[in-house]
Tab-separated table of C-alpha atoms and ligand atoms in Angstrom:
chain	number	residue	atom	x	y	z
A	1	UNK	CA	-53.120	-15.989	-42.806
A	2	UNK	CA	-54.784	-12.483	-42.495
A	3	UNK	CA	-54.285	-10.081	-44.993
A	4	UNK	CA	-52.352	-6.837	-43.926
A	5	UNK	CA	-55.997	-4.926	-44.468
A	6	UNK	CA	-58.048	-6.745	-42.340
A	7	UNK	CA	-55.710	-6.512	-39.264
A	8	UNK	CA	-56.574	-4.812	-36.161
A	9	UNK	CA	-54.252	-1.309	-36.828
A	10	UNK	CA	-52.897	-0.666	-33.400
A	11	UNK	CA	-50.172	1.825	-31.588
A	12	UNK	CA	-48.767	2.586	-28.162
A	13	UNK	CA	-47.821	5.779	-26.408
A	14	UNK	CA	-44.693	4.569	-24.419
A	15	UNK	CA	-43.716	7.235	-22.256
A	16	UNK	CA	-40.344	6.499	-20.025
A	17	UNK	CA	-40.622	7.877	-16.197
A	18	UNK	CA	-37.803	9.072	-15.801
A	19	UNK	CA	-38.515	12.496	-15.511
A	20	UNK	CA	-42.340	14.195	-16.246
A	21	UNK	CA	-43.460	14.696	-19.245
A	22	UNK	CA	-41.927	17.647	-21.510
A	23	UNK	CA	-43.678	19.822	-24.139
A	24	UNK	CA	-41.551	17.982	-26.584
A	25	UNK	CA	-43.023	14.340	-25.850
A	26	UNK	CA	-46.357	16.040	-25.635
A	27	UNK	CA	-46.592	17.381	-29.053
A	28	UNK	CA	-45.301	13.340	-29.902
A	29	UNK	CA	-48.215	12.197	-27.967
A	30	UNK	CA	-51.076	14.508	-29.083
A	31	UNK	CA	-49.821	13.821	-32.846
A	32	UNK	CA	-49.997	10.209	-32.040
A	33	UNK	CA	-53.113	9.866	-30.113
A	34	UNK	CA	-55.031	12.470	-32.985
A	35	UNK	CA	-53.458	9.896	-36.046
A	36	UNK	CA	-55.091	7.078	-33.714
A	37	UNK	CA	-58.366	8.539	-32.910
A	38	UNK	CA	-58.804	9.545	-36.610
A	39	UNK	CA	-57.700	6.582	-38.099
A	40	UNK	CA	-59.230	3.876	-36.052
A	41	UNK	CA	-56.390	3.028	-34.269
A	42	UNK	CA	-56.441	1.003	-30.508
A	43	UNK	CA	-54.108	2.994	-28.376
A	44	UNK	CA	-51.762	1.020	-25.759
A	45	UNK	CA	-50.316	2.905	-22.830
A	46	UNK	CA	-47.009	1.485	-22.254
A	47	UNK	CA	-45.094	2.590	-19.301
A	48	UNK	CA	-41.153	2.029	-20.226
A	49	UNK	CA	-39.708	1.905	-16.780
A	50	UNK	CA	-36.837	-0.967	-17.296
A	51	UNK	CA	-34.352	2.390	-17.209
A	52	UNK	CA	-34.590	1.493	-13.301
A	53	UNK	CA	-32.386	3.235	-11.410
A	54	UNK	CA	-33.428	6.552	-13.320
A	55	UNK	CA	-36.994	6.100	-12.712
A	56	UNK	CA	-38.524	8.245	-9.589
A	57	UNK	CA	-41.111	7.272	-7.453
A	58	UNK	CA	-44.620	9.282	-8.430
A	59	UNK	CA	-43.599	9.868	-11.770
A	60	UNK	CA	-45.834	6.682	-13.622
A	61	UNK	CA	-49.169	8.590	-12.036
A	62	UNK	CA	-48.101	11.875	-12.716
A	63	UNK	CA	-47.247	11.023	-16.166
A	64	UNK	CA	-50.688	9.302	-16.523
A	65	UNK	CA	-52.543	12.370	-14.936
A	66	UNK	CA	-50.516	14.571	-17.521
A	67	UNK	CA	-51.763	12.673	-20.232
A	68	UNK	CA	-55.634	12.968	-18.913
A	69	UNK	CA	-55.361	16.446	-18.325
A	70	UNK	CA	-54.310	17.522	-21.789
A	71	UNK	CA	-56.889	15.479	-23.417
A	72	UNK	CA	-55.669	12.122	-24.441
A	73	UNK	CA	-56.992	8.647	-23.630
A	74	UNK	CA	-56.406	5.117	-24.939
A	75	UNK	CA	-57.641	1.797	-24.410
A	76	UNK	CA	-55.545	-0.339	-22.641
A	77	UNK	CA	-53.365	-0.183	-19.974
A	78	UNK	CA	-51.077	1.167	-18.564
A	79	UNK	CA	-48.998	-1.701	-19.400
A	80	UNK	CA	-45.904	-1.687	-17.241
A	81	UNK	CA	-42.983	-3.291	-18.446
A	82	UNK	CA	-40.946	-4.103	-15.457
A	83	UNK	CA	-44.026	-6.251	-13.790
A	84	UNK	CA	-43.241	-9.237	-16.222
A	85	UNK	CA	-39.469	-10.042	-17.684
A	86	UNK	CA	-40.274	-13.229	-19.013
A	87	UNK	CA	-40.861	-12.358	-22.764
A	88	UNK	CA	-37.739	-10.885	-22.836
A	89	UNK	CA	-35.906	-13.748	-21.326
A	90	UNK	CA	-38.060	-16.047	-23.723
A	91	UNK	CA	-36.570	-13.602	-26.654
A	92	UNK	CA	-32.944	-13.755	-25.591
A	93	UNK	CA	-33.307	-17.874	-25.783
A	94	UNK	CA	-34.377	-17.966	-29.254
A	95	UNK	CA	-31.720	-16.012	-30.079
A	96	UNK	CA	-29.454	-17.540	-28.428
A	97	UNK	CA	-30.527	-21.215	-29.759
A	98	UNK	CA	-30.146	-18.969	-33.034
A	99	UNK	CA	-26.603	-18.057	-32.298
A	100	UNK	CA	-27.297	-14.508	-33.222
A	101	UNK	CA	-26.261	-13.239	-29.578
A	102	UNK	CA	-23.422	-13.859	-26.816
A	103	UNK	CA	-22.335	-12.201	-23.593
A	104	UNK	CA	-19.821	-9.825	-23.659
A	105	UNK	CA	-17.819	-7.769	-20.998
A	106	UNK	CA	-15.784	-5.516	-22.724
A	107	UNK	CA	-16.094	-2.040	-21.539
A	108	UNK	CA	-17.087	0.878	-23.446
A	109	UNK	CA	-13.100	1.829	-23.142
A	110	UNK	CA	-11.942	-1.218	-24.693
A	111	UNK	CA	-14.621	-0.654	-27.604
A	112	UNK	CA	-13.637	2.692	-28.177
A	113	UNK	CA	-10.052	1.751	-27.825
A	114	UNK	CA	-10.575	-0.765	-30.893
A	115	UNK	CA	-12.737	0.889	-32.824
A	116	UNK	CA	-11.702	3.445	-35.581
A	117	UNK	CA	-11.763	7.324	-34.837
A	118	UNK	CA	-15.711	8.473	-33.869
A	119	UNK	CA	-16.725	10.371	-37.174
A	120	UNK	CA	-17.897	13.791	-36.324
A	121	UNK	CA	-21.828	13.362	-35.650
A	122	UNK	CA	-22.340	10.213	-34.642
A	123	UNK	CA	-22.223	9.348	-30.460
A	124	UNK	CA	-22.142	5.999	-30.764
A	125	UNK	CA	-19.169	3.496	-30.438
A	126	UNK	CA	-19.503	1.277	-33.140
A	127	UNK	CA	-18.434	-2.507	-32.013
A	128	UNK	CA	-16.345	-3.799	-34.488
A	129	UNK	CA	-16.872	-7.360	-35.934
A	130	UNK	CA	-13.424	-8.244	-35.081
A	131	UNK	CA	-13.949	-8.204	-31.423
A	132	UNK	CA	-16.971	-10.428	-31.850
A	133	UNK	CA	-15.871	-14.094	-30.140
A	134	UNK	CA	-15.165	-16.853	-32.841
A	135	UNK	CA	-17.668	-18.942	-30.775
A	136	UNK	CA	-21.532	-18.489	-29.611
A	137	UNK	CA	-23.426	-20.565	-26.947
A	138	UNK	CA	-26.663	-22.006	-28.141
A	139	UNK	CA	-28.735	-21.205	-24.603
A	140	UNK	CA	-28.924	-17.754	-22.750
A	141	UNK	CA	-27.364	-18.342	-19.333
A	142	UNK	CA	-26.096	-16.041	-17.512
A	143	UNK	CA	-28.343	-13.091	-16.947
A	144	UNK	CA	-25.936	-10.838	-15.472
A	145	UNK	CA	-24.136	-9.990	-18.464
A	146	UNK	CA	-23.957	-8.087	-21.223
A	147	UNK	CA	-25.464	-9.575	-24.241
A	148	UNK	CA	-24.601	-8.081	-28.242
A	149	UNK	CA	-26.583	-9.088	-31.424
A	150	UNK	CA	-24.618	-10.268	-34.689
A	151	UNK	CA	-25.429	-7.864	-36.319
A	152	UNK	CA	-25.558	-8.745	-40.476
A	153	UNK	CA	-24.086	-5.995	-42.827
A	154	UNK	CA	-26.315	-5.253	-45.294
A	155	UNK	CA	-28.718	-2.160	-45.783
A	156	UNK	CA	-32.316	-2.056	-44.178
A	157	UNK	CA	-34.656	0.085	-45.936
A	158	UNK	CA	-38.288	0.937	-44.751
A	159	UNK	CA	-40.983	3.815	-45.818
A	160	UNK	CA	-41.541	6.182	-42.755
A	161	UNK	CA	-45.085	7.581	-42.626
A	162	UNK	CA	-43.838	10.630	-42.469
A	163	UNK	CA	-40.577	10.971	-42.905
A	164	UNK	CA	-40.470	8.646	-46.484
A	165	UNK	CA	-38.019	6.408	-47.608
A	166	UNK	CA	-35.198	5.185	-45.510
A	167	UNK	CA	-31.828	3.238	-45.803
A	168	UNK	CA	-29.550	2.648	-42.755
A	169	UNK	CA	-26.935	-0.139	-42.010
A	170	UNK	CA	-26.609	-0.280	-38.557
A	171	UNK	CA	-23.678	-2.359	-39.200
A	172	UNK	CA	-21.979	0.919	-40.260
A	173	UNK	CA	-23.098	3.066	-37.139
A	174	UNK	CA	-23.206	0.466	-33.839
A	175	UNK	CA	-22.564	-2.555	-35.258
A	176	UNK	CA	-23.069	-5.845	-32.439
A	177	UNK	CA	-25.607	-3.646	-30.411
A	178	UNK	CA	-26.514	-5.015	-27.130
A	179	UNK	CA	-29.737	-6.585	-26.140
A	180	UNK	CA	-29.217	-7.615	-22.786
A	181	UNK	CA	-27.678	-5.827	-19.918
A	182	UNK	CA	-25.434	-6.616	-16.801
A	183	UNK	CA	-28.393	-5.153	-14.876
A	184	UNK	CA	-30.533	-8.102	-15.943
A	185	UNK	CA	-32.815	-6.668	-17.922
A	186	UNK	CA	-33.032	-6.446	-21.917
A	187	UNK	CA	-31.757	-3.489	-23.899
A	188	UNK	CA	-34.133	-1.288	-25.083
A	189	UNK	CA	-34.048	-2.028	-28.009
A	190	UNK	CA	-35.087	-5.671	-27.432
A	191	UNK	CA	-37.728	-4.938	-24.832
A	192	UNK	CA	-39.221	-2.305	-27.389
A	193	UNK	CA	-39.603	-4.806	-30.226
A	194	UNK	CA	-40.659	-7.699	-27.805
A	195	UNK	CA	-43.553	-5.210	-26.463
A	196	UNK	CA	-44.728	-4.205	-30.205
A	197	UNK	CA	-45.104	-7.432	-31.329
A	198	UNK	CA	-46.993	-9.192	-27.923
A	199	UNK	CA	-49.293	-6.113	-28.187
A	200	UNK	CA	-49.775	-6.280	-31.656
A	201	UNK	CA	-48.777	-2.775	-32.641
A	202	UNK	CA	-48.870	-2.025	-36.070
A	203	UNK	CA	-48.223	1.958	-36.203
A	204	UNK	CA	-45.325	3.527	-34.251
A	205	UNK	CA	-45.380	6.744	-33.411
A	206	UNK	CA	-42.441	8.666	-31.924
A	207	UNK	CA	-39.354	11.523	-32.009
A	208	UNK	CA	-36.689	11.448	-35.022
A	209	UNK	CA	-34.142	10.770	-32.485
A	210	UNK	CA	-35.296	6.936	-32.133
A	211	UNK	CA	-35.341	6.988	-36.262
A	212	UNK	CA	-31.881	5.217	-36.127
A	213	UNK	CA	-32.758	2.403	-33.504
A	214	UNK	CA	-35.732	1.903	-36.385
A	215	UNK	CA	-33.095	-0.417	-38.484
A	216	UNK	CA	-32.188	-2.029	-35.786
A	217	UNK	CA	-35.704	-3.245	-34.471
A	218	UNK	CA	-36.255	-4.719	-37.857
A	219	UNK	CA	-33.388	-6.580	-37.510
A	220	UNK	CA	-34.544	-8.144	-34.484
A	221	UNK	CA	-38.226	-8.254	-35.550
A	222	UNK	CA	-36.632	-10.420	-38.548
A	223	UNK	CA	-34.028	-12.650	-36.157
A	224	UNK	CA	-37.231	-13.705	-33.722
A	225	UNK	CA	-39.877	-13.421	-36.737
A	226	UNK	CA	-42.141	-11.309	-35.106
A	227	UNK	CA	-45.380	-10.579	-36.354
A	228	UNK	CA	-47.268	-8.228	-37.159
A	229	UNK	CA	-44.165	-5.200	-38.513
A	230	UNK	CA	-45.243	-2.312	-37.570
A	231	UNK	CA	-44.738	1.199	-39.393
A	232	UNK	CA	-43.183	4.081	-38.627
A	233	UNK	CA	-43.287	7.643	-38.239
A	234	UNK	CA	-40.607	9.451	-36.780
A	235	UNK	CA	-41.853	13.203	-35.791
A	236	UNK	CA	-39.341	16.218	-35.327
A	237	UNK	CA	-38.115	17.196	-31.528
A	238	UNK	CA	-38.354	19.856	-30.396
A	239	UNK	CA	-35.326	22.180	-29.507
A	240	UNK	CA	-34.389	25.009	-27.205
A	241	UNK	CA	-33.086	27.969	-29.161
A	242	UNK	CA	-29.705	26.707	-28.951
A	243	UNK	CA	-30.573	23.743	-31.188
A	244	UNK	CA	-29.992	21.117	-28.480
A	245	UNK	CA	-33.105	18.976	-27.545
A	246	UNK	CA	-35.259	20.420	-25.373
A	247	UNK	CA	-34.270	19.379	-21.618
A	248	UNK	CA	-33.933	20.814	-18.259
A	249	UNK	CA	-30.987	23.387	-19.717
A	250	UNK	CA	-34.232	24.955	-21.329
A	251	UNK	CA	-36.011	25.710	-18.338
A	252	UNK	CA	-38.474	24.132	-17.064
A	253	UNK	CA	-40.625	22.676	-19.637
A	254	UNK	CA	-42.800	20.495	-18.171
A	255	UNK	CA	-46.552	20.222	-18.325
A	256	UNK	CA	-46.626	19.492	-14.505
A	257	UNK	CA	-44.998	23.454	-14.165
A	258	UNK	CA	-47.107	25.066	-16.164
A	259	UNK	CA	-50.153	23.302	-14.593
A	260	UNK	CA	-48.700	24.720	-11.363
A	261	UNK	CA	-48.608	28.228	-12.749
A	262	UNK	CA	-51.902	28.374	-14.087
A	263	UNK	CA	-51.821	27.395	-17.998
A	264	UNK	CA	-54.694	26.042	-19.412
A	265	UNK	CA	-54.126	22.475	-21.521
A	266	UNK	CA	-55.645	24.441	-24.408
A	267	UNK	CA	-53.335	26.755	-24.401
A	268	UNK	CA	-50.568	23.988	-24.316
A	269	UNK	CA	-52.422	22.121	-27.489
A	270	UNK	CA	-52.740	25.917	-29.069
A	271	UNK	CA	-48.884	26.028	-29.269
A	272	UNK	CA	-48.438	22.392	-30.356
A	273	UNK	CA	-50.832	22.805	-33.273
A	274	UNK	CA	-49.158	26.022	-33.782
A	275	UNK	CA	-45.406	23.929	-33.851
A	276	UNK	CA	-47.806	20.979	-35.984
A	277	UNK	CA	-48.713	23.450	-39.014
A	278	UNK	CA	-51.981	24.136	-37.816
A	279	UNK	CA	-53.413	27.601	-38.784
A	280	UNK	CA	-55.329	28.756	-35.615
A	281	UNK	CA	-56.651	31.831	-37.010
A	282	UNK	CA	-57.438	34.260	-34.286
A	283	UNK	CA	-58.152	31.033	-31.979
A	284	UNK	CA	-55.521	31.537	-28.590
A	285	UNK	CA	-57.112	27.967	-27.307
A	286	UNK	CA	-57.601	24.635	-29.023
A	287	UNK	CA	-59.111	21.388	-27.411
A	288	UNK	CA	-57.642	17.798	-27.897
A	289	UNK	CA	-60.792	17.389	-30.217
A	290	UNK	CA	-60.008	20.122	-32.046
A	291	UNK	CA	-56.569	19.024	-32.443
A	292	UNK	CA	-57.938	15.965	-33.752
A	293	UNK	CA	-59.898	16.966	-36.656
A	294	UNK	CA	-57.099	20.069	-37.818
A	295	UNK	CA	-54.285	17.776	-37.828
A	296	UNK	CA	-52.977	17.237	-41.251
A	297	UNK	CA	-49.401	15.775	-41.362
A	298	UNK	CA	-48.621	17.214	-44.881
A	299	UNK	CA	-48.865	20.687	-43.571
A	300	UNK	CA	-46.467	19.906	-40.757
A	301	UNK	CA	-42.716	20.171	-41.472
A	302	UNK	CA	-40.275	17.585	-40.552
A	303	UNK	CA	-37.408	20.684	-39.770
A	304	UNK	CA	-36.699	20.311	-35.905
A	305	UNK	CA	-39.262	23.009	-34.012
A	306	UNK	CA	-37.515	25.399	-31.977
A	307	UNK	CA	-39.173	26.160	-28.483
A	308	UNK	CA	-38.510	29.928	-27.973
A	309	UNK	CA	-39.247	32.140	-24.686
A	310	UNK	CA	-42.631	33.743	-26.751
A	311	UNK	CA	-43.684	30.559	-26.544
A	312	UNK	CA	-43.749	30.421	-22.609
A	313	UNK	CA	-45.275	34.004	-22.658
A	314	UNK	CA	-47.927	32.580	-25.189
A	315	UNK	CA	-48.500	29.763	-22.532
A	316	UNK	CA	-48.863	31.859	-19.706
A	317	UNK	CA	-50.942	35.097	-20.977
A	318	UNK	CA	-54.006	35.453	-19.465
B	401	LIG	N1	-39.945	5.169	-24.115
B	401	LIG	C1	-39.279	5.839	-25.196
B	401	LIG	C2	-39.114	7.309	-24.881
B	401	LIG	O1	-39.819	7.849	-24.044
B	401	LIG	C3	-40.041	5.708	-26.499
B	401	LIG	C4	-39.691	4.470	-27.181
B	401	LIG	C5	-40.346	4.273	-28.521
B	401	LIG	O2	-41.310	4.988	-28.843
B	401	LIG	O3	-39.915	3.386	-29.227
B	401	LIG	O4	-38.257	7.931	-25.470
C-alpha cells in the first residue's frame, strides 16, 4: 500500500449549472485553483448537473468560458456527472448488501410531523431513528424511490485545512439522510463522495455552507471504504449586506454581467484578493498569476465577507 506522501494530491472544482457563476463561487474557485497550482495539485473539472430539472441549457459552456476568462485552468475534464449513473447505482448496492440503506416514502410533512420542534438555526428536518423500518433489504431495487442511510450516532471529527478542528454528529442534525432520490438519481451527497473517490481527489476545496454535509461524506466514505479520504477546507461565503448569502436578491452578481458591462477579470481577481487578505498596495488590477503567488491562507479570515455596493463601483471604474 502507498504511503499517504507519495500519493498523487489531487482536487476538483465542481461547479453546479444551475445558474452562472457568482462572485461568491469565484473567489471559491480562484482560492482553489491558486492552493492547486502552488501546491502541485491535478485539478478536475467536475460539472454537478444531477440537480436536473434546475439546470438550464447553455449554462455548462458558459460556466466553462467563465472559468477561462478569469484565469483558471485544470487538467481534466469537464467531467459531467449525469453522462454515466452507474457508479452510483454500483454504490447504492453495496450498501444495500450492507444493510446500511432502505427506501423510504415518507414525506417531508410526516418527518416534520414526527420529529421534535426545529431548534432555532438549523433548516434541516432531522429523521428520527424511530421512523427507521425494523427491516432492510439486502439488494437496491427499486430506483424510483427514496433511499435514507442508517446513520450511526457517534461524533465524526476531522482537521479542516483551514477552518481546524471539527466535531459534528450528523445523527444530531439530519439523522437517516437520503442517498437516493425518487427522481432516480443519487443524493448529493452520495454522488459527491462516489465522484471524489473514482477521481482520486485528495484536497476539497469549497464554501462553509457544505462544512456540515463534510461529516456526513465520511460516513459514507467509511460505509463503502473508499479510498483515498480526502481533506478539507471549507472557505467563507460571501454575503450581501444583509448577511444572507449572496444570490439574485443582491443584484446581479454574476461574472457573465459584469463581462457584459465592461469589467476587466483583473479587476474581478483585484476584489477577491482584496475579500482573500491580500494587500494590493496601490495595485487596482491583479492577474490569476498574481493571485497565485500572493495568496496566503493565514492572512485570510474565516468571518463571512460581505459584498457591498463599493464593491460593484470598484468593479466597474474605469
Ligand atoms: N456542486 C456544489 C456547488 O456548486 C459543490 C459541491 C462540493 O464542492 O462538494 O455548491
Amino acid at each position: 500500500m502507498s504511503r499517504p506522501s507519495d500519493q498523487i494530491q489531487a482536487t476538483r472544482l465542481a461547479p453546479s449549472p444551475t445558474g452562472a457563476l457568482h462572485l461568491g463561487n469565484a473567489r471559491t474557485f480562484l482560492i482553489n485553483w491558486a492552493l492547486a497550482r502552488r501546491q502541485g495539485w491535478r485539478i478536475i473539472l467536475r460539472i454537478e448537473d444531477l440537480d436536473t430539472p434546475r439546470v438550464k441549457p447553455g449554462v455548462i459552456d458558459e460556466t466553462i468560458d467563465i472559468l477561462r476568462w478569469l484565469g483558471i485552468d485544470w487538467d481534466e475534464g469537464p467531467i459531467v456527472q449525469s453522462r454515466d449513473m452507474e457508479p452510483y447505482a454500483q454504490a447504492m448496492q453495496c450498501l444495500a448488501q450492507d444493510r446500511r440503506v432502505y427506501p423510504c416514502e415518507l414525506t417531508r410533512s410526516q418527518i416534520e410531523a414526527a420529529a421534535s420542534a426545529p431548534q432555532e438555526g438549523v433548516h434541516e428536518t432531522r429523521f428520527p431513528p424511530d421512523l427507521r423500518p425494523p427491516t432492510r433489504p439486502d439488494h437496491f431495487m427499486d430506483r424510483g424511490t427514496n433511499w435514507r442511510f442508517v446513520v450511526e450516532d457517534r461524533e465524526i471529527r476531522f482537521c479542516d485545512g483551514f477552518l481546524g478542528e471539527q466535531a459534528h454528529t450528523p445523527a444530531r442534525t439530519v439523522g437517516d439522510f437520503v442517498v437516493w432520490t425518487r427522481r432516480g438519481q443519487p443524493s448529493y451527497q452520495l454522488a459527491v463522495v462516489v465522484d471524489d473517490a473514482r477521481q482520486r481527489v485528495t484536497q476539497i476545496v469549497r464554501g462553509s455552507d457544505l462544512l456540515d454535509s463534510a461529516a456526513r461524506q465520511i460516513l459514507l466514505y467509511e460505509a463503502l471504504d473508499l479510498e483515498p479520504r480526502a481533506n478539507y477546507w471549507h472557505l467563507p461565503i460571501v454575503v450581501g449586506e444583509d448577511g444572507r448569502r449572496l444570490a439574485k436578491r443582491h443584484g446581479d452578481t454574476r461574472l457573465s454581467h459584469y463581462r457584459s458591462l465592461g469589467a476587466r477579470p483583473e479587476r474581478i481577481i483585484a476584489l477577491i484578493a482584496r475579500w482573500s487578505g491580500i494587500d494590493l498596495g496601490s495595485a487596482r488590477e491583479l492577474s490569476s498569476a498574481e493571485f497565485r503567488s500572493a495568496l496566503d491562507l493565514r492572512r485570510m479570515s474565516t468571518e463571512t465577507t460581505i459584498f457591498r455596493s463599493e464593491d460593484e463601483a470598484w468593479i466597474l471604474a474605469d
